Amino acid sequence: MAGKVVAMSKKKASRGGSQRFSGNGAAAATTKWVGQPIRRKEENRLVSGKGIFVDDEKMPGMLHIRFVRSSYAHAKITRIDVSKAEKFPGVVCTLTGAEIKRQVQPFIEIGPGGAQKIADYPLAADKVVFQGEPVAAVVAETRLAAEDAAELVEVDYRPLPPVVTAEDALKDESILHPAMGTNQKTFKQAAHVVRIGRLHFHRFSSTPLECNVILATWDPRSGDIEYHCNNTFPSFASQFLAPALGVRIDQIHMKSFDIGGGFGIKITSYPYMAVCALASRKAGGRAVKWVETRIEHMQASAHGNERTFLDTRVALDKTGVILAIDSKHVDDCGAFPRYEPLGCVIWAQVLPATYRVKNVRIDMHQVVTNKCPVGPNRGYSRMQHLWFMERVIDICGQALGIPADEMRRRNYIRKNEMPYKTPNGCVYDSGDYASMLAMAKKLVGWDEWKKKQAAARKEGRWIGLGIGSTLDSGTNNFGQARIINPDAPFSGQSKVGIVKLDIYGEVVVSMGSVPQGQGHETTAAQVVADALNITPALVNVRPGFDTAHNAYTGHTGTYASQFAVTGLTAIHGAAMKLRKELSRLAAWKLQAKEQDLEFGVGGQGPEVRVKGRQKAINYWALANLVNVNNAGMPESLWDITLNCRHVFHANFQIPDVKRKYGNLTLTYAAQVHAAVVEVDRETFQPKILTYACVDDCGKAVNPLIVEGQVHGAAAHGIGAALLEDCAYDADGNLLTATFSDYTPITAMNIPDLMYGHMESPSPFTLNGAKGMGEGGAAPVHTICAALQDALYPSGVIIDDSHNTGDSLFRAVQKAESGGYAGMVRVEHRRASR
Amino acid sequence: MYAAPFSYHRAASLQEAVKLLQELGEEARVIAGGQSLIPLMKMRMARPAALIDINFISGLSDIQTSKGELRIGATVRHADLENSSAGTTIPIVHDCAAGIADVQVRNQGTIGGSLAEADPSGDWGTALLALESSVICAGPDGQRTVPLEDFIKDAYTTVLAHNEVVTAIQVKIPPKHSGGAHLAFKRSAPVYPTASASVQLTMEDHHMCKDARIVLGCVGLTAIRAKEAEKALQGKALEEKNVRAAADAARAAAEPQSDMRGSADYKRLLVGTLVKRAIGIAARRARGESVPAGHEYAGR
């Protein structure tokens, strides 16, 4: 029932932006296949059971590993005894934290100062800091024996007091304090100042169908470590693992084939990868496999960041335009920073959200607590901040009596202001948020619902209309890490693509990405088909990732909404290099001028031919000339390899670390969602009556894949808003370690989604595409906005991102007893402007 | 995840199942659909030494109607009932069967297993208590028939002796002018409800309620017959005042506990509302209307 609207916005010249897209100098090919909603190439393989997942892989003599985990959130380990486990039939060896500590270096920390002193080992040695933290491992001939023997490992703990909330953690010394500018003068000029009390963005996660799986072999002969695993950022993992394990990066062979979803959460599996390699070494070089169980995944893989927003002040002019925001944010990263503190800075990519506000001061803190460490989770770190900004917009709108749509219209960055430079130096490439909002409103029937809402209110019904505007900033500049740690030795962004002609003339593509369902094989084939004027069916894309293909840099992985930009531009660059080589070869063989040649598909497959004449040479013959039949080739053509590698570089600078200023991301896809939600007067259950997603990711390389990603992201966000919560009790026990308690969203919870698509091409990328797929948790903003609208007359302030019938029941009770008094305070001033 | 070691025995007949139970002792468990037992075993929260499989016993998965009684074999799957004519005859059976967990569980899980497990949140224990139901158990001394209200004694506890097996459930087909509904609120598909309510009404005429049975699920150690709520309707007109009194009495009868599904206060509120709505649907059905009802899910 998708009401599909496509609006095209014309590609406009870049105004004032420092970056323009520059390809590799070759003329852009036609876009016959790019932009087509073709079916995914990988579909048949996956739905007919031919996918190859890590757990499908078996190796001769393969062993199985089982972790022994802490049941405490915070405790001193007083004794570990593995002797009974080691005697269990089938057990090959065990590993303990104390043993591993002697063999490895602690993992690198990205954070500065005190964070550098955190000793993060893959198994806890002296002390555990979250429930589920691994303390020992048992390696056995079968998985069953490993599980049986793991129960025989005896561990004694002396419990320590746990810290489970950010506010408690803040009582100690906070770790990080990035802040920006000063707003005092602006607040003096404001017509209204709105003060907002504590807001809280809850902890939720991704629930990929396939949990973490690792198959590791540390070959005692070569000293090389082979990993077949589903880590989605293998270059990052290698750079953490090599120094910890004391090997060279080229000794780590990483490969993946098919991956059953990730959404960011699989980036942080490297501590387990280290243990599996050490286990393999101890077992004499036999392969060791670890298949994470769902409970392990829920307890101890990674959760999304939890964030608390305190002491917010908003200055507005008399028309409701926000002049300044001042707030203190506390991010709770769980027991170890690990991939953090990147999340502590990545939100700054979207500092003013979709709004023109010029003055923003965020006093950012990050704390550690006795909970599962956090990791990237679809919408990583930006969604928390965007949710905060959307709450600010709605709360201020309601406080001043300005409707939600009008409040946004007045504050949105305008289309004609693009590319737009944010107060902290980021450049929003393109976008037309007001038109997206108009489309979303049209899809849900906003104006009619407004009338129905007024009538329903008279009957005592609680119906609310909500808007969620969100940004999916993609292609990150790793230089942003330097805002946290000026000494961090990384910056920019890069990806590799390889396109080659094999011996019989087959077009073969190796991707520098780690796809987990995003359809990379299909979009890569579309781009190469256009570059060579052939069809996607003639392009053979190797599934998965393999360091042996040599298509990687230190940034290689699939994260940060970027493949459509970085991966495809790299592949396009490689295809254009190949085209040039084919053209030179064909010109020699056909005795023609290069400019007289054209590419296409002839009777004998893909070919290069002389325009208007019957002279052509197919790819088989061209590959033959280089690979098996090269006697007589002129020396001027000896540089031709037909194996073309291209590295994409984004035009980034290192941010100004002192001012915390700079361009942190290349593209900004946007989503505007609108929903109508009714809160049942008797059960307090929120029910979504209608829901629309409007998406703008610039030029859609494959609109079918884009729509699928939007649906998936919307489901994830609706689940987060209404169902999914990583809840801990005061002792640090995870209360939602199974799906029965965590309740990930199912088809029964998802409303019919209406979908609208707009295209504001990016001036900074090939074809105007932008990365997308994270969706920025738009439904969390949207549903909170609708609930706020429904319950505002009852005095409720929606102050948490997670809302259930139960929590709304308690919120209405709280409102009735005056519990929200002082939560929002409005100060009207005699405006000086 | 792997279960702790156990031995597996496939029973060819009820007699053999009973004999195996006697021989293998207290550590043996009967397995039918396995939708509760197997997850518990793989998490090693249950460690039976032996499993006795009753899935292959013939005649245990029949649904029969005779002499005003519906007889449901112990290994009848939830999905079988969802799609059977029994669900049309007794709508409460369809409401219940169609919303248990998800499709996979409904295809595999059995009604006998559900009752024998006696989970306080199990749907069948609630829905069937709104009807006149009894459980047929087979043991070394032959068969005995136990009324459902006596069968489940406490959370996860029934009157079944260790060497007994549930063989069938007998349900008296409600009279004409009787209608029922089973309503449950679930957060997502695979989980137990937060609260559920089953109501069976027999009407005197269009407005007067002759008899009422009201049962609350998930708000106590077993399903709760809300007898005060029933009294609020019996022999009375189905008007708003009486329905509200029944809902209030149901709330008072609930003994909920706080957990991840909801706080005790919220469950108490919810169960009363479900009772109120179930009364409305049951009355319409008693009057011959066809009304869809069953499980509701967060969000839609």
PDB file of C-alpha atoms in Angstrom, chain A residues 628-728:
ATOM      1  CA  VAL A 628      48.244 -15.909 -22.806  1.00  0.00           C
ATOM      2  CA  ASN A 629      48.989 -14.559 -26.228  1.00  0.00           C
ATOM      3  CA  ASN A 630      51.214 -11.574 -25.741  1.00  0.00           C
ATOM      4  CA  ALA A 631      54.104 -12.150 -28.097  1.00  0.00           C
ATOM      5  CA  GLY A 632      54.426  -9.209 -30.408  1.00  0.00           C
ATOM      6  CA  MET A 633      52.665  -6.735 -28.160  1.00  0.00           C
ATOM      7  CA  PRO A 634      54.361  -3.346 -28.442  1.00  0.00           C
ATOM      8  CA  GLU A 635      56.339  -2.263 -25.389  1.00  0.00           C
ATOM      9  CA  SER A 636      54.120   0.824 -25.065  1.00  0.00           C
ATOM     10  CA  LEU A 637      51.287  -1.447 -23.932  1.00  0.00           C
ATOM     11  CA  TRP A 638      53.283  -3.481 -21.402  1.00  0.00           C
ATOM     12  CA  ASP A 639      51.951  -1.441 -18.480  1.00  0.00           C
ATOM     13  CA  ILE A 640      48.464  -2.819 -19.127  1.00  0.00           C
ATOM     14  CA  THR A 641      47.407  -5.356 -16.467  1.00  0.00           C
ATOM     15  CA  LEU A 642      43.616  -5.534 -17.010  1.00  0.00           C
ATOM     16  CA  ASN A 643      43.581  -5.772 -13.212  1.00  0.00           C
ATOM     17  CA  CYS A 644      42.650  -2.297 -12.102  1.00  0.00           C
ATOM     18  CA  ARG A 645      42.585  -1.099  -8.527  1.00  0.00           C
ATOM     19  CA  HIS A 646      41.247   2.267  -7.508  1.00  0.00           C
ATOM     20  CA  VAL A 647      41.301   3.932  -4.127  1.00  0.00           C
ATOM     21  CA  PHE A 648      38.548   6.404  -3.330  1.00  0.00           C
ATOM     22  CA  HIS A 649      39.550   9.386  -1.228  1.00  0.00           C
ATOM     23  CA  ALA A 650      37.108  11.894   0.188  1.00  0.00           C
ATOM     24  CA  ASN A 651      38.227  15.486   0.036  1.00  0.00           C
ATOM     25  CA  PHE A 652      38.521  15.928   3.789  1.00  0.00           C
ATOM     26  CA  GLN A 653      40.780  18.070   5.938  1.00  0.00           C
ATOM     27  CA  ILE A 654      41.873  17.334   9.470  1.00  0.00           C
ATOM     28  CA  PRO A 655      39.448  19.198  11.752  1.00  0.00           C
ATOM     29  CA  ASP A 656      40.630  22.162  13.796  1.00  0.00           C
ATOM     30  CA  VAL A 657      41.073  20.296  17.035  1.00  0.00           C
ATOM     31  CA  LYS A 658      41.144  23.378  19.289  1.00  0.00           C
ATOM     32  CA  ARG A 659      37.892  24.816  17.903  1.00  0.00           C
ATOM     33  CA  LYS A 660      36.407  21.341  17.374  1.00  0.00           C
ATOM     34  CA  TYR A 661      35.610  22.602  13.917  1.00  0.00           C
ATOM     35  CA  GLY A 662      35.707  20.919  10.546  1.00  0.00           C
ATOM     36  CA  ASN A 663      33.888  18.846   7.982  1.00  0.00           C
ATOM     37  CA  LEU A 664      33.204  15.523   9.640  1.00  0.00           C
ATOM     38  CA  THR A 665      31.060  13.857   6.962  1.00  0.00           C
ATOM     39  CA  LEU A 666      30.686  14.024   3.198  1.00  0.00           C
ATOM     40  CA  THR A 667      26.978  13.429   2.619  1.00  0.00           C
ATOM     41  CA  TYR A 668      23.733  14.001   4.468  1.00  0.00           C
ATOM     42  CA  ALA A 669      20.819  11.803   3.470  1.00  0.00           C
ATOM     43  CA  ALA A 670      17.636  12.905   5.191  1.00  0.00           C
ATOM     44  CA  GLN A 671      14.444  11.267   6.310  1.00  0.00           C
ATOM     45  CA  VAL A 672      11.255  12.929   7.389  1.00  0.00           C
ATOM     46  CA  HIS A 673       8.676  10.624   8.911  1.00  0.00           C
ATOM     47  CA  ALA A 674       5.149  11.478   9.968  1.00  0.00           C
ATOM     48  CA  ALA A 675       2.753   9.394  12.014  1.00  0.00           C
ATOM     49  CA  VAL A 676      -0.571   9.454  13.745  1.00  0.00           C
ATOM     50  CA  VAL A 677      -0.608   7.528  17.007  1.00  0.00           C
ATOM     51  CA  GLU A 678      -3.506   6.883  19.356  1.00  0.00           C
ATOM     52  CA  VAL A 679      -2.956   6.095  23.007  1.00  0.00           C
ATOM     53  CA  ASP A 680      -5.768   3.823  24.135  1.00  0.00           C
ATOM     54  CA  ARG A 681      -7.587   5.597  26.960  1.00  0.00           C
ATOM     55  CA  GLU A 682      -8.095   2.354  28.843  1.00  0.00           C
ATOM     56  CA  THR A 683      -4.981   0.319  28.143  1.00  0.00           C
ATOM     57  CA  PHE A 684      -2.563   3.201  27.493  1.00  0.00           C
ATOM     58  CA  GLN A 685      -1.209   1.184  24.592  1.00  0.00           C
ATOM     59  CA  PRO A 686       0.120   3.331  21.750  1.00  0.00           C
ATOM     60  CA  LYS A 687      -1.286   2.295  18.405  1.00  0.00           C
ATOM     61  CA  ILE A 688       0.121   3.598  15.139  1.00  0.00           C
ATOM     62  CA  LEU A 689      -2.836   4.620  12.979  1.00  0.00           C
ATOM     63  CA  THR A 690      -0.847   5.743   9.973  1.00  0.00           C
ATOM     64  CA  TYR A 691       2.827   6.058   9.162  1.00  0.00           C
ATOM     65  CA  ALA A 692       4.813   7.589   6.303  1.00  0.00           C
ATOM     66  CA  CYS A 693       8.547   7.627   5.569  1.00  0.00           C
ATOM     67  CA  VAL A 694       9.978  10.155   3.144  1.00  0.00           C
ATOM     68  CA  ASP A 695      13.536   9.546   2.137  1.00  0.00           C
ATOM     69  CA  ASP A 696      16.105  11.634   0.272  1.00  0.00           C
ATOM     70  CA  CYS A 697      19.468   9.992  -0.291  1.00  0.00           C
ATOM     71  CA  GLY A 698      20.370  11.978  -3.382  1.00  0.00           C
ATOM     72  CA  LYS A 699      20.463   9.923  -6.545  1.00  0.00           C
ATOM     73  CA  ALA A 700      19.232   6.425  -5.682  1.00  0.00           C
ATOM     74  CA  VAL A 701      21.570   3.928  -7.345  1.00  0.00           C
ATOM     75  CA  ASN A 702      18.884   1.254  -6.968  1.00  0.00           C
ATOM     76  CA  PRO A 703      15.510   2.577  -5.765  1.00  0.00           C
ATOM     77  CA  LEU A 704      14.314  -0.926  -4.835  1.00  0.00           C
ATOM     78  CA  ILE A 705      17.240  -1.408  -2.447  1.00  0.00           C
ATOM     79  CA  VAL A 706      16.756   2.090  -1.055  1.00  0.00           C
ATOM     80  CA  GLU A 707      13.100   1.423  -0.293  1.00  0.00           C
ATOM     81  CA  GLY A 708      14.019  -1.876   1.385  1.00  0.00           C
ATOM     82  CA  GLN A 709      16.580  -0.116   3.551  1.00  0.00           C
ATOM     83  CA  VAL A 710      14.029   2.524   4.519  1.00  0.00           C
ATOM     84  CA  HIS A 711      11.542  -0.154   5.549  1.00  0.00           C
ATOM     85  CA  GLY A 712      14.165  -1.990   7.586  1.00  0.00           C
ATOM     86  CA  ALA A 713      15.361   1.146   9.329  1.00  0.00           C
ATOM     87  CA  ALA A 714      11.765   2.149  10.061  1.00  0.00           C
ATOM     88  CA  ALA A 715      11.038  -1.247  11.633  1.00  0.00           C
ATOM     89  CA  HIS A 716      14.208  -1.029  13.727  1.00  0.00           C
ATOM     90  CA  GLY A 717      13.213   2.425  14.911  1.00  0.00           C
ATOM     91  CA  ILE A 718       9.603   1.502  15.705  1.00  0.00           C
ATOM     92  CA  GLY A 719      10.939  -1.449  17.702  1.00  0.00           C
ATOM     93  CA  ALA A 720      13.261   0.882  19.594  1.00  0.00           C
ATOM     94  CA  ALA A 721      10.478   3.368  20.300  1.00  0.00           C
ATOM     95  CA  LEU A 722       7.880   0.892  21.563  1.00  0.00           C
ATOM     96  CA  LEU A 723       9.474  -2.454  22.410  1.00  0.00           C
ATOM     97  CA  GLU A 724      13.221  -2.846  22.622  1.00  0.00           C
ATOM     98  CA  ASP A 725      15.163  -1.812  25.714  1.00  0.00           C
ATOM     99  CA  CYS A 726      18.354  -3.205  27.270  1.00  0.00           C
ATOM    100  CA  ALA A 727      17.112  -2.873  30.839  1.00  0.00           C
ATOM    101  CA  TYR A 728      19.374  -3.395  33.857  1.00  0.00           C
TER     102      TYR A 728
END
